[in-house]
Amino acid sequence: MSAPRGTADARLRAALDLTEYDVILVNSSAGKDSQAMLDLVAQLAREQDVLDHVTVLHCDLGRVEWPGTAELAREQADHYGIRFEVRRREQGDLLDQVRHRGKWPSAAARYCTSDQKRAPARKLITQLVGELALSRQAKVLNCMGLRAEESTARLHRAELQRDDAASSGRREVTTWLPIHAWTEAQVWARIKASGVRYHPAYDQGMTRLSCSLCVLASRADVVRGAQLRPELAAEYAALESEIGHRFRVDLSMAQIIELASSAGGRAA
C-alpha cells in the first residue's frame, strides 16, 4: 500500500487550517506512529508556511526506554528543520515511581502516561505559550500519533477535540490525532517514502516502541523485550518481588523471563 499522501492529505488540509494555531506540538516517542505523524504534520505545516510554529517533544522515560530513542527523536525532528525539546518527570523515571507507589501501572491506572508524558508536555506548552508573550489567548494544537486500530479505546477517540484540562485563560489547547484512521501498513509506507531512519527495535521483532517492557504490550512484545534487554527485565523482576505486586495480572515478570529464555520465547 502506498503512503497516504493524496486523498488523505487533501482531506486534512481542507479540514484543518494550521495557520490558526500559535503553537503546534508534535509528541514523539520516536516510534513508527510518531514518525509517520511527524512526516505528515511537517508536510502540512510547510505547505501552510507555519513550520516555525511546530515543536517536537520527546518525553524521556529514562532507563525503561529503548537505547538511542531520544537521539533518534532529535534526528527525526532535525530532518524537517523543526525545533526539538526533551522533557522528563523531575521526580524520577517509571521504576522510581513504581517503587514509590508499590504498584505497576495498568490499563485502568495509566499513571505512567499521565505523569511521564502528559504532565511534562503541559509544562512545555506553558513555556512555549509564555515565549510568545501574546496579549490574547494562545491557540495550541497538541498532535498525538494514536491510531484507531490499536485498541477499542483509541477507536472511539475524536480526531480533533478541545482539551479542557490543559486549556486555561492564557491558552486553548486542541488535541489532534492526524493519523487516527491510518492502518499500520500506511504508517510503514509513509516512513519508507520519507527515507528517515526508524528505530532498529522494529527489525529485532518489536511491533511497538513504548517502554522496553510495557504492561500494556502484547505477550509477544513483552517477551521479546525481555530477550533484547535481559538486564532491565531482571531489574523489573527484582522490583516486582520487592513490592509484592505482579507486573501484570496475567503475567509476572518472572514468568516473562522464563518465556524469554525458553526455546519458543521469541514466538510466545
mmCIF file of C-alpha atoms in Angstrom:
data_model
loop_
_atom_site.group_PDB
_atom_site.id
_atom_site.type_symbol
_atom_site.label_atom_id
_atom_site.label_comp_id
_atom_site.label_asym_id
_atom_site.label_seq_id
_atom_site.Cartn_x
_atom_site.Cartn_y
_atom_site.Cartn_z
ATOM 1 C CA MET A 1 0.000 0.000 0.000
ATOM 2 C CA SER A 2 1.414 3.375 -0.927
ATOM 3 C CA ALA A 3 1.894 6.228 1.530
ATOM 4 C CA PRO A 4 -1.429 8.047 2.021
ATOM 5 C CA ARG A 5 -0.303 11.415 0.656
ATOM 6 C CA GLY A 6 -3.124 12.060 -1.822
ATOM 7 C CA THR A 7 -6.740 11.879 -0.734
ATOM 8 C CA ALA A 8 -5.989 11.670 2.999
ATOM 9 C CA ASP A 9 -3.713 14.711 2.950
ATOM 10 C CA ALA A 10 -6.217 16.692 0.865
ATOM 11 C CA ARG A 11 -8.925 15.914 3.412
ATOM 12 C CA LEU A 12 -6.690 17.026 6.273
ATOM 13 C CA ARG A 13 -5.712 20.245 4.517
ATOM 14 C CA ALA A 14 -9.359 21.071 3.932
ATOM 15 C CA ALA A 15 -10.375 20.173 7.477
ATOM 16 C CA LEU A 16 -7.598 21.863 9.452
ATOM 17 C CA ASP A 17 -6.050 25.270 8.971
ATOM 18 C CA LEU A 18 -2.731 25.131 10.813
ATOM 19 C CA THR A 19 -2.287 28.875 10.463
ATOM 20 C CA GLU A 20 -4.940 29.283 13.169
ATOM 21 C CA TYR A 21 -2.552 27.858 15.784
ATOM 22 C CA ASP A 22 0.219 29.733 17.546
ATOM 23 C CA VAL A 23 1.864 26.548 18.856
ATOM 24 C CA ILE A 24 1.838 23.154 17.148
ATOM 25 C CA LEU A 25 3.269 20.483 19.423
ATOM 26 C CA VAL A 26 4.151 17.070 17.979
ATOM 27 C CA ASN A 27 4.565 14.421 20.670
ATOM 28 C CA SER A 28 7.247 11.975 19.563
ATOM 29 C CA SER A 29 8.228 8.663 21.113
ATOM 30 C CA ALA A 30 10.408 8.116 18.005
ATOM 31 C CA GLY A 31 8.181 5.123 17.322
ATOM 32 C CA LYS A 32 6.589 4.345 13.978
ATOM 33 C CA ASP A 33 3.301 6.190 14.581
ATOM 34 C CA SER A 34 5.045 9.311 15.891
ATOM 35 C CA GLN A 35 7.405 9.219 12.942
ATOM 36 C CA ALA A 36 4.650 8.935 10.333
ATOM 37 C CA MET A 37 2.661 11.663 12.082
ATOM 38 C CA LEU A 38 5.681 13.971 12.139
ATOM 39 C CA ASP A 39 6.237 13.484 8.416
ATOM 40 C CA LEU A 40 2.610 14.392 7.734
ATOM 41 C CA VAL A 41 2.483 17.400 10.080
ATOM 42 C CA ALA A 42 5.785 18.716 8.730
ATOM 43 C CA GLN A 43 4.447 18.483 5.170
ATOM 44 C CA LEU A 44 1.208 20.290 6.013
ATOM 45 C CA ALA A 45 2.994 22.944 8.093
ATOM 46 C CA ARG A 46 5.464 23.595 5.299
ATOM 47 C CA GLU A 47 2.657 23.912 2.745
ATOM 48 C CA GLN A 48 0.864 26.393 5.004
ATOM 49 C CA ASP A 49 4.092 28.257 5.857
ATOM 50 C CA VAL A 50 3.881 27.628 9.614
ATOM 51 C CA LEU A 51 6.770 25.226 10.118
ATOM 52 C CA ASP A 52 8.228 27.696 12.624
ATOM 53 C CA HIS A 53 5.131 27.149 14.795
ATOM 54 C CA VAL A 54 5.978 23.453 15.213
ATOM 55 C CA THR A 55 7.917 21.934 18.114
ATOM 56 C CA VAL A 56 8.689 18.248 18.553
ATOM 57 C CA LEU A 57 8.590 16.979 22.136
ATOM 58 C CA HIS A 58 10.174 13.748 23.304
ATOM 59 C CA CYS A 59 9.358 12.688 26.867
ATOM 60 C CA ASP A 60 12.446 10.812 28.015
ATOM 61 C CA LEU A 61 11.411 7.734 30.001
ATOM 62 C CA GLY A 62 14.894 7.044 31.359
ATOM 63 C CA ARG A 63 16.233 3.516 31.747
ATOM 64 C CA VAL A 64 12.945 1.885 30.673
ATOM 65 C CA GLU A 65 13.219 3.492 27.240
ATOM 66 C CA TRP A 66 14.873 1.730 24.298
ATOM 67 C CA PRO A 67 18.528 2.790 23.929
ATOM 68 C CA GLY A 68 19.010 5.586 21.399
ATOM 69 C CA THR A 69 15.362 6.652 21.393
ATOM 70 C CA ALA A 70 15.877 10.274 22.454
ATOM 71 C CA GLU A 71 18.706 10.670 19.957
ATOM 72 C CA LEU A 72 16.542 9.240 17.181
ATOM 73 C CA ALA A 73 13.651 11.563 18.054
ATOM 74 C CA ARG A 74 16.048 14.508 17.716
ATOM 75 C CA GLU A 75 17.387 13.158 14.425
ATOM 76 C CA GLN A 76 13.860 12.862 13.047
ATOM 77 C CA ALA A 77 12.982 16.426 14.086
ATOM 78 C CA ASP A 78 16.251 17.756 12.653
ATOM 79 C CA HIS A 79 15.425 16.132 9.309
ATOM 80 C CA TYR A 80 12.482 18.525 8.957
ATOM 81 C CA GLY A 81 14.247 21.516 10.494
ATOM 82 C CA ILE A 82 11.871 21.575 13.460
ATOM 83 C CA ARG A 83 12.624 22.720 16.997
ATOM 84 C CA PHE A 84 13.192 19.791 19.343
ATOM 85 C CA GLU A 85 12.680 19.612 23.104
ATOM 86 C CA VAL A 86 13.217 16.820 25.632
ATOM 87 C CA ARG A 87 11.374 16.695 28.923
ATOM 88 C CA ARG A 88 11.221 14.144 31.719
ATOM 89 C CA ARG A 89 9.453 13.627 35.013
ATOM 90 C CA GLU A 90 11.542 15.525 37.535
ATOM 91 C CA GLN A 91 10.751 13.123 40.401
ATOM 92 C CA GLY A 92 12.305 10.133 38.643
ATOM 93 C CA ASP A 93 11.618 7.557 35.960
ATOM 94 C CA LEU A 94 8.943 4.875 35.843
ATOM 95 C CA LEU A 95 10.759 2.354 38.042
ATOM 96 C CA ASP A 96 11.272 5.017 40.706
ATOM 97 C CA GLN A 97 7.565 5.769 40.511
ATOM 98 C CA VAL A 98 6.544 2.097 40.697
ATOM 99 C CA ARG A 99 8.706 1.617 43.800
ATOM 100 C CA HIS A 100 7.143 4.673 45.422
ATOM 101 C CA ARG A 101 3.572 3.616 44.602
ATOM 102 C CA GLY A 102 4.098 -0.062 45.312
ATOM 103 C CA LYS A 103 2.119 -0.994 42.202
ATOM 104 C CA TRP A 104 2.686 -1.308 38.474
ATOM 105 C CA PRO A 105 0.594 0.750 36.050
ATOM 106 C CA SER A 106 -2.329 -0.962 34.326
ATOM 107 C CA ALA A 107 -4.933 -0.232 31.683
ATOM 108 C CA ALA A 108 -7.198 1.049 34.453
ATOM 109 C CA ALA A 109 -4.444 3.073 36.167
ATOM 110 C CA ARG A 110 -2.186 4.518 33.484
ATOM 111 C CA TYR A 111 -0.269 6.861 35.747
ATOM 112 C CA CYS A 112 2.769 6.184 33.573
ATOM 113 C CA THR A 113 1.136 8.121 30.722
ATOM 114 C CA SER A 114 -0.273 10.922 32.853
ATOM 115 C CA ASP A 115 2.885 11.535 34.891
ATOM 116 C CA GLN A 116 5.692 10.573 32.494
ATOM 117 C CA LYS A 117 4.221 12.100 29.321
ATOM 118 C CA ARG A 118 1.124 14.263 29.760
ATOM 119 C CA ALA A 119 2.379 16.354 32.684
ATOM 120 C CA PRO A 120 5.787 17.196 31.094
ATOM 121 C CA ALA A 121 4.003 18.049 27.829
ATOM 122 C CA ARG A 122 1.726 20.513 29.590
ATOM 123 C CA LYS A 123 4.710 22.185 31.235
ATOM 124 C CA LEU A 124 6.320 22.633 27.818
ATOM 125 C CA ILE A 125 3.085 24.064 26.419
ATOM 126 C CA THR A 126 3.131 26.620 29.241
ATOM 127 C CA GLN A 127 6.718 27.526 28.323
ATOM 128 C CA LEU A 128 6.009 27.812 24.588
ATOM 129 C CA VAL A 129 2.955 29.988 25.149
ATOM 130 C CA GLY A 130 4.945 32.164 27.546
ATOM 131 C CA GLU A 131 7.666 32.675 24.944
ATOM 132 C CA LEU A 132 5.103 34.175 22.554
ATOM 133 C CA ALA A 133 4.051 36.859 25.067
ATOM 134 C CA LEU A 134 0.705 37.280 23.342
ATOM 135 C CA SER A 135 -1.866 39.802 24.533
ATOM 136 C CA ARG A 136 -4.627 37.297 23.709
ATOM 137 C CA GLN A 137 -5.382 33.670 24.419
ATOM 138 C CA ALA A 138 -2.942 31.445 22.537
ATOM 139 C CA LYS A 139 -4.211 28.611 20.359
ATOM 140 C CA VAL A 140 -2.293 25.361 20.795
ATOM 141 C CA LEU A 141 -2.550 22.235 18.649
ATOM 142 C CA ASN A 142 -1.316 19.162 20.502
ATOM 143 C CA CYS A 143 -0.594 16.371 17.983
ATOM 144 C CA MET A 144 -0.533 12.721 19.030
ATOM 145 C CA GLY A 145 0.109 9.609 16.944
ATOM 146 C CA LEU A 146 -2.762 7.485 18.249
ATOM 147 C CA ARG A 147 -4.477 5.183 15.757
ATOM 148 C CA ALA A 148 -7.965 3.698 15.889
ATOM 149 C CA GLU A 149 -6.923 0.143 15.013
ATOM 150 C CA GLU A 150 -4.633 -0.116 18.064
ATOM 151 C CA SER A 151 -7.388 -0.532 20.666
ATOM 152 C CA THR A 152 -11.092 -0.130 21.322
ATOM 153 C CA ALA A 153 -10.412 2.910 23.494
ATOM 154 C CA ARG A 154 -8.448 4.613 20.722
ATOM 155 C CA LEU A 155 -11.074 3.681 18.142
ATOM 156 C CA HIS A 156 -13.551 5.952 19.888
ATOM 157 C CA ARG A 157 -11.204 8.906 20.327
ATOM 158 C CA ALA A 158 -12.162 12.050 18.424
ATOM 159 C CA GLU A 159 -9.659 13.127 15.787
ATOM 160 C CA LEU A 160 -9.958 16.758 16.863
ATOM 161 C CA GLN A 161 -11.106 17.785 20.343
ATOM 162 C CA ARG A 162 -10.655 20.642 22.779
ATOM 163 C CA ASP A 163 -8.583 19.616 25.808
ATOM 164 C CA ASP A 164 -10.429 21.296 28.666
ATOM 165 C CA ALA A 165 -7.988 20.062 31.299
ATOM 166 C CA ALA A 166 -4.977 21.588 29.507
ATOM 167 C CA SER A 167 -6.727 24.802 28.488
ATOM 168 C CA SER A 168 -6.809 27.986 30.541
ATOM 169 C CA GLY A 169 -7.401 31.690 30.211
ATOM 170 C CA ARG A 170 -3.997 32.010 28.550
ATOM 171 C CA ARG A 171 -4.339 29.140 26.106
ATOM 172 C CA GLU A 172 -6.859 26.988 24.308
ATOM 173 C CA VAL A 173 -5.446 23.525 23.686
ATOM 174 C CA THR A 174 -6.857 21.273 20.994
ATOM 175 C CA THR A 175 -5.773 17.643 20.686
ATOM 176 C CA TRP A 176 -5.331 16.400 17.126
ATOM 177 C CA LEU A 177 -4.846 12.789 16.028
ATOM 178 C CA PRO A 178 -3.575 13.257 12.438
ATOM 179 C CA ILE A 179 -3.173 9.549 11.623
ATOM 180 C CA HIS A 180 -6.100 8.218 13.653
ATOM 181 C CA ALA A 181 -7.653 6.447 10.649
ATOM 182 C CA TRP A 182 -4.394 5.044 9.249
ATOM 183 C CA THR A 183 -3.506 1.371 9.146
ATOM 184 C CA GLU A 184 -0.139 0.022 10.192
ATOM 185 C CA ALA A 185 0.646 -0.648 6.536
ATOM 186 C CA GLN A 186 0.015 3.011 5.719
ATOM 187 C CA VAL A 187 2.273 4.090 8.579
ATOM 188 C CA TRP A 188 5.178 1.989 7.316
ATOM 189 C CA ALA A 189 4.597 3.104 3.744
ATOM 190 C CA ARG A 190 4.832 6.727 4.857
ATOM 191 C CA ILE A 191 8.045 6.070 6.779
ATOM 192 C CA LYS A 192 9.680 4.269 3.875
ATOM 193 C CA ALA A 193 8.666 7.034 1.484
ATOM 194 C CA SER A 194 10.196 9.646 3.803
ATOM 195 C CA GLY A 195 13.609 7.978 3.851
ATOM 196 C CA VAL A 196 14.039 8.888 7.536
ATOM 197 C CA ARG A 197 15.647 6.309 9.820
ATOM 198 C CA TYR A 198 13.365 4.342 12.151
ATOM 199 C CA HIS A 199 14.269 2.590 15.394
ATOM 200 C CA PRO A 200 16.129 -0.732 14.984
ATOM 201 C CA ALA A 201 13.983 -2.411 17.664
ATOM 202 C CA TYR A 202 11.352 -2.963 14.964
ATOM 203 C CA ASP A 203 13.771 -5.029 12.910
ATOM 204 C CA GLN A 204 14.559 -7.015 16.065
ATOM 205 C CA GLY A 205 10.976 -8.178 16.402
ATOM 206 C CA MET A 206 9.162 -5.442 18.327
ATOM 207 C CA THR A 207 5.842 -4.181 16.977
ATOM 208 C CA ARG A 208 5.637 -1.069 19.204
ATOM 209 C CA LEU A 209 8.197 1.308 20.692
ATOM 210 C CA SER A 210 6.780 2.272 24.064
ATOM 211 C CA CYS A 211 8.683 1.301 27.199
ATOM 212 C CA SER A 212 11.007 -1.612 26.525
ATOM 213 C CA LEU A 213 8.845 -3.678 28.869
ATOM 214 C CA CYS A 214 5.349 -2.214 28.805
ATOM 215 C CA VAL A 215 2.492 -3.503 30.959
ATOM 216 C CA LEU A 216 0.122 -2.823 28.051
ATOM 217 C CA ALA A 217 2.229 -4.525 25.374
ATOM 218 C CA SER A 218 1.295 -7.786 23.695
ATOM 219 C CA ARG A 219 2.627 -11.010 25.171
ATOM 220 C CA ALA A 220 4.952 -11.422 22.193
ATOM 221 C CA ASP A 221 6.352 -7.898 22.558
ATOM 222 C CA VAL A 222 6.998 -8.104 26.278
ATOM 223 C CA VAL A 223 8.742 -11.480 25.904
ATOM 224 C CA ARG A 224 10.830 -10.195 23.011
ATOM 225 C CA GLY A 225 11.642 -7.098 25.057
ATOM 226 C CA ALA A 226 12.944 -9.289 27.861
ATOM 227 C CA GLN A 227 15.124 -11.153 25.358
ATOM 228 C CA LEU A 228 16.570 -7.929 23.976
ATOM 229 C CA ARG A 229 17.012 -6.253 27.378
ATOM 230 C CA PRO A 230 17.627 -9.056 29.900
ATOM 231 C CA GLU A 231 19.313 -6.809 32.493
ATOM 232 C CA LEU A 232 16.319 -4.471 32.533
ATOM 233 C CA ALA A 233 13.950 -7.442 32.788
ATOM 234 C CA ALA A 234 15.930 -8.678 35.799
ATOM 235 C CA GLU A 235 15.604 -5.231 37.377
ATOM 236 C CA TYR A 236 11.839 -5.342 36.802
ATOM 237 C CA ALA A 237 11.646 -8.834 38.346
ATOM 238 C CA ALA A 238 13.586 -7.698 41.411
ATOM 239 C CA LEU A 239 11.242 -4.729 41.842
ATOM 240 C CA GLU A 240 8.226 -6.980 41.337
ATOM 241 C CA SER A 241 9.465 -9.160 44.199
ATOM 242 C CA GLU A 242 10.319 -6.138 46.347
ATOM 243 C CA ILE A 243 6.871 -4.524 46.180
ATOM 244 C CA GLY A 244 4.889 -7.773 46.071
ATOM 245 C CA HIS A 245 2.854 -6.735 43.048
ATOM 246 C CA ARG A 246 2.790 -8.606 39.724
ATOM 247 C CA PHE A 247 3.919 -6.811 36.591
ATOM 248 C CA ARG A 248 0.609 -7.870 35.001
ATOM 249 C CA VAL A 249 -2.306 -9.784 36.442
ATOM 250 C CA ASP A 250 -1.952 -12.437 33.744
ATOM 251 C CA LEU A 251 1.838 -12.498 33.544
ATOM 252 C CA SER A 252 4.549 -11.800 36.104
ATOM 253 C CA MET A 253 7.957 -10.534 35.059
ATOM 254 C CA ALA A 254 9.472 -13.737 36.441
ATOM 255 C CA GLN A 255 7.268 -15.712 34.037
ATOM 256 C CA ILE A 256 8.163 -13.391 31.175
ATOM 257 C CA ILE A 257 11.861 -14.021 31.799
ATOM 258 C CA GLU A 258 11.238 -17.780 31.780
ATOM 259 C CA LEU A 259 9.421 -17.497 28.458
ATOM 260 C CA ALA A 260 12.181 -15.315 27.050
ATOM 261 C CA SER A 261 14.836 -17.889 27.922
ATOM 262 C CA SER A 262 12.880 -20.833 26.528
ATOM 263 C CA ALA A 263 13.307 -22.160 23.013
ATOM 264 C CA GLY A 264 9.911 -20.814 21.964
ATOM 265 C CA GLY A 265 10.296 -17.497 23.722
ATOM 266 C CA ARG A 266 10.517 -15.395 20.569
ATOM 267 C CA ALA A 267 7.152 -16.584 19.310
ATOM 268 C CA ALA A 268 5.399 -16.647 22.696
#
